[in-house]
mmCIF file of C-alpha atoms in Angstrom:
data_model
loop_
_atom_site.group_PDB
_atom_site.id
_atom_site.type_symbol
_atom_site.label_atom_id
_atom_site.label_comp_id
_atom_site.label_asym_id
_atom_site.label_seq_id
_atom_site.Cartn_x
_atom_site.Cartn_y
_atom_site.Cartn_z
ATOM 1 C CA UNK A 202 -4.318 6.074 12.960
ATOM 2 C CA UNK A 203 -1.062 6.415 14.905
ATOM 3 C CA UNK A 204 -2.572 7.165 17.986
ATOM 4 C CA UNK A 205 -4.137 8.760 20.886
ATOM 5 C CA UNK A 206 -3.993 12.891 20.160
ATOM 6 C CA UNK A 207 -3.411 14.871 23.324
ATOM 7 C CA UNK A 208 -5.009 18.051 23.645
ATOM 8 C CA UNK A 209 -3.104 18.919 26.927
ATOM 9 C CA UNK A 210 -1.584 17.051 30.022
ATOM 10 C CA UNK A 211 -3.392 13.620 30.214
ATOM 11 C CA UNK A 212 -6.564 14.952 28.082
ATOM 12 C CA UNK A 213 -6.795 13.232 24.659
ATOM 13 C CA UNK A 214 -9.330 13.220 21.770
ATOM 14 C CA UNK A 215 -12.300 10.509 22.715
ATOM 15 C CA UNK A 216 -11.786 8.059 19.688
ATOM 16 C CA UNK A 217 -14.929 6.933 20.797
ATOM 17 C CA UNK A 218 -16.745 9.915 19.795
ATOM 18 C CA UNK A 219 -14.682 11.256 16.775
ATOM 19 C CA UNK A 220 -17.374 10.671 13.658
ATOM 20 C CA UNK A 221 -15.460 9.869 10.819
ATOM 21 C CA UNK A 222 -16.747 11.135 6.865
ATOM 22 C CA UNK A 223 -15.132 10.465 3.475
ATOM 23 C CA UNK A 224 -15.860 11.633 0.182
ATOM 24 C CA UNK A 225 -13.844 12.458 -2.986
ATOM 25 C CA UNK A 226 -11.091 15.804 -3.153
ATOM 26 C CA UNK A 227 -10.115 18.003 -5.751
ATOM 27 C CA UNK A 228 -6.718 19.255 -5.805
ATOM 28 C CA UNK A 229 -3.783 16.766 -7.126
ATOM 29 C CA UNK A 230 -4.415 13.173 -7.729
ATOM 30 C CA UNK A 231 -5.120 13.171 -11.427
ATOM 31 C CA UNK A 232 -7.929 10.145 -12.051
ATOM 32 C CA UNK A 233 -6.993 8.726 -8.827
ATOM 33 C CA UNK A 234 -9.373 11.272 -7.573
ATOM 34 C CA UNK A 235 -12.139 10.732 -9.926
ATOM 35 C CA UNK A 236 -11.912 7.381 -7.988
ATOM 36 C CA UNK A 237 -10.883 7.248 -4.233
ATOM 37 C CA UNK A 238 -12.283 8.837 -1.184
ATOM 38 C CA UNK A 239 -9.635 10.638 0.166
ATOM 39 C CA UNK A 240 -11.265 14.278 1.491
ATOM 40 C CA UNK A 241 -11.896 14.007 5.255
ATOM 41 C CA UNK A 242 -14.106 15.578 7.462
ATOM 42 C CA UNK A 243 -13.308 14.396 11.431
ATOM 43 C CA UNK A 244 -16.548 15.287 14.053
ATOM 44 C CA UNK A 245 -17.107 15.813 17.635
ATOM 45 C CA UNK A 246 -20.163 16.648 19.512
ATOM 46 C CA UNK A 247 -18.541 19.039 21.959
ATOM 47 C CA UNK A 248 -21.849 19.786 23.581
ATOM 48 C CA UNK A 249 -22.446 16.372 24.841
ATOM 49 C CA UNK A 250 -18.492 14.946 25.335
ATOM 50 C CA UNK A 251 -18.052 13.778 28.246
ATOM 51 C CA UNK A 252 -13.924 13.694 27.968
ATOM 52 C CA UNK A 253 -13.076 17.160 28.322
ATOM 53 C CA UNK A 254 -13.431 18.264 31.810
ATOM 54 C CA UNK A 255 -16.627 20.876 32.671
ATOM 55 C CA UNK A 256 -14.243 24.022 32.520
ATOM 56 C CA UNK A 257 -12.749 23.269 29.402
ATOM 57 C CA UNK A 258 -15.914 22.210 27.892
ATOM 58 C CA UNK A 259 -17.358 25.553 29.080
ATOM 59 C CA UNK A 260 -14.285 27.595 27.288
ATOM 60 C CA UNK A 261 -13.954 25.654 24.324
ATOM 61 C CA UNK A 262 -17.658 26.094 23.378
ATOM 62 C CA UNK A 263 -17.746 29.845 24.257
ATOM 63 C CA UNK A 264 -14.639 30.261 22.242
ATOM 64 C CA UNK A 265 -15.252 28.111 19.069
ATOM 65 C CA UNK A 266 -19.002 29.388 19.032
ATOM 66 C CA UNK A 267 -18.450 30.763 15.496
ATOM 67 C CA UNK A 268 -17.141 27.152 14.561
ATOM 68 C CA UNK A 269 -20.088 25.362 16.133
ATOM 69 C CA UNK A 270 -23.254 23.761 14.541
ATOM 70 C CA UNK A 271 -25.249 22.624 16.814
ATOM 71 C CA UNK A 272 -23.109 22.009 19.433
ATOM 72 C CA UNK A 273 -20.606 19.860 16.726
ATOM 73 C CA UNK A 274 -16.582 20.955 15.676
ATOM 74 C CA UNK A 275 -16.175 20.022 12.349
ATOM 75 C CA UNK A 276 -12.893 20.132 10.763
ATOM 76 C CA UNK A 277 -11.830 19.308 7.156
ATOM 77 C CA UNK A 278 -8.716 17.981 5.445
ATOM 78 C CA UNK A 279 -8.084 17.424 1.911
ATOM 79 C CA UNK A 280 -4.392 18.555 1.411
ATOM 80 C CA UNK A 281 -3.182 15.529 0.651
ATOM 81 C CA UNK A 282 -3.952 12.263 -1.562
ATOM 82 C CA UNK A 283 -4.165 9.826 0.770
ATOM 83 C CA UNK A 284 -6.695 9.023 2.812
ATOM 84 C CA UNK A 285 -4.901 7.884 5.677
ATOM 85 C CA UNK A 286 -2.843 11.071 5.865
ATOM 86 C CA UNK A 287 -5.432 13.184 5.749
ATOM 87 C CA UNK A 288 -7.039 11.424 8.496
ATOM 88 C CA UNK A 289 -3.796 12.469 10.128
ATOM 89 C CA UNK A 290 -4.245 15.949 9.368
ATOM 90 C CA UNK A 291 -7.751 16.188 10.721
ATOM 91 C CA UNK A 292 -6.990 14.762 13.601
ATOM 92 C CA UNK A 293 -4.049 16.951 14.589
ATOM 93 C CA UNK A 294 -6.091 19.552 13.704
ATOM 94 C CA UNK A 295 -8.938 19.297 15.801
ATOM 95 C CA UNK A 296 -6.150 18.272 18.700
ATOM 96 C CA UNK A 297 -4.537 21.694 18.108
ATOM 97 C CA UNK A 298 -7.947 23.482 17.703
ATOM 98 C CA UNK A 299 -9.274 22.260 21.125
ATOM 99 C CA UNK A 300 -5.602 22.816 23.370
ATOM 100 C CA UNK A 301 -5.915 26.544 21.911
ATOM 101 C CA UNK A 302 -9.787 26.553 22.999
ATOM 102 C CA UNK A 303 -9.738 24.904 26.265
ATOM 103 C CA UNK A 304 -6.187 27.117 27.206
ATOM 104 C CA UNK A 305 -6.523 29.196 30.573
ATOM 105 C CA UNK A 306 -7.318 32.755 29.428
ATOM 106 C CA UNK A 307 -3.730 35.298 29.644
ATOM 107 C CA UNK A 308 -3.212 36.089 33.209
ATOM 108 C CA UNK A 309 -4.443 40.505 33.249
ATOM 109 C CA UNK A 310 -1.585 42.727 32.900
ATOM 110 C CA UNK A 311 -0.720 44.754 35.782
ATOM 111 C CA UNK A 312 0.773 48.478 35.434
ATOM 112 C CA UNK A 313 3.711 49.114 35.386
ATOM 113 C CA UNK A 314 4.861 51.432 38.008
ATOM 114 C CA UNK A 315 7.559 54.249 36.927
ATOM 115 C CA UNK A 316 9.582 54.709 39.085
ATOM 116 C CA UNK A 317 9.879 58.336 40.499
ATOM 117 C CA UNK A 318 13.415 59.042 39.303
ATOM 118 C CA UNK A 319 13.202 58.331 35.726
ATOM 119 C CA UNK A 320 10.351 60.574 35.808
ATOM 120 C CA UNK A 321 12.055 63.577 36.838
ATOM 121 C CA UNK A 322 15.413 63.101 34.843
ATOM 122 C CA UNK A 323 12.750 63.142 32.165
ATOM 123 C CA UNK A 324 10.865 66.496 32.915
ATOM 124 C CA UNK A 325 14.399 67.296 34.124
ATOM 125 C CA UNK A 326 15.705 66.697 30.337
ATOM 126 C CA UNK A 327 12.088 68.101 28.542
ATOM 127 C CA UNK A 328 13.112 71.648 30.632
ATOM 128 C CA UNK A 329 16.683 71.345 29.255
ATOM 129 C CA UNK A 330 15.337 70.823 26.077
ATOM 130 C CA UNK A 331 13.301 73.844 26.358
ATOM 131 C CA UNK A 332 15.598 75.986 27.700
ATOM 132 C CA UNK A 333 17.953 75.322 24.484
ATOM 133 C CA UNK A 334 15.019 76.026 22.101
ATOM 134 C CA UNK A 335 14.001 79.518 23.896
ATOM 135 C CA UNK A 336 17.536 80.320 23.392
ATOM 136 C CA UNK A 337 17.887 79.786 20.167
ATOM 137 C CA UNK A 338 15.068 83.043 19.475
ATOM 138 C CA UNK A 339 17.158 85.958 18.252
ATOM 139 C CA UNK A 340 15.627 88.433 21.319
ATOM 140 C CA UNK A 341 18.281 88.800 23.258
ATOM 141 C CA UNK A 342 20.744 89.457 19.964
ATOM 142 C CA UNK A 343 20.911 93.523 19.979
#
């Protein structure tokens, strides 16, 4: 593999804990595929890491929950027909999946305060607008 895959500042995937599985792929290969195990399923016990610090761990497990069996991210790769690049692919993947799960959650959005003079050139133009309309009744036309 071309090495360590950072999920965010000095935080990497644990090599040391990544389970690796092979087995053959459909999709394009013709009898290569019959014949090679290039299909790649990368593993991580996320329950019992020890790499990702307590917070993260905490986030990333209540936010991949759905994705979660037993405690274990699994991720899959098969798009291409080498092994080794599909190894790639997994890896990158689970990288990306865990920055996006461990991120901070959005800072809350505050108001925004109008201020008081666009308000009233806006009731002051919704009374204009009136006025036009009311004039525009043929009642005062005698």
């Amino acid at each position: 593999m071309s090495g360590p895959y950072v999920i965010r500042g000095s935080v990497v995937l644990p090599e040391a804990e990544l389970v690796w599985r092979f087995s053959r792929s459909s999709g394009p290969g013709g009898q290569h595929v019959n014949t090679s195990d290039s299909q790649v399923e990368l593993r991580l016990d996320l329950a019992r890491t020890e790499q990702l610090p307590p917070v993260w761990k905490e986030r990333a497990l209540e936010r991949l929950a759905g994705r979660l069996v037993d405690g274990v991210l699994s991720v899959r790769a098969s798009d291409h027909r080498s092994q080794w690049r599909n190894r790639e692919t997994a890896a990158v993947r689970m990288a990306a999946l865990l920055a996006e799960a461990t991120a901070p959650p959005p800072k809350p959005r505050r108001k925004a305060r109008i201020p008081r003079g666009i308000n009233e050139r806006r009731l002051r133009e919704k009374k204009q607008r009136g006025e036009t309309k009311r004039g525009r009744s043929g009642r005062d036309w005698t």
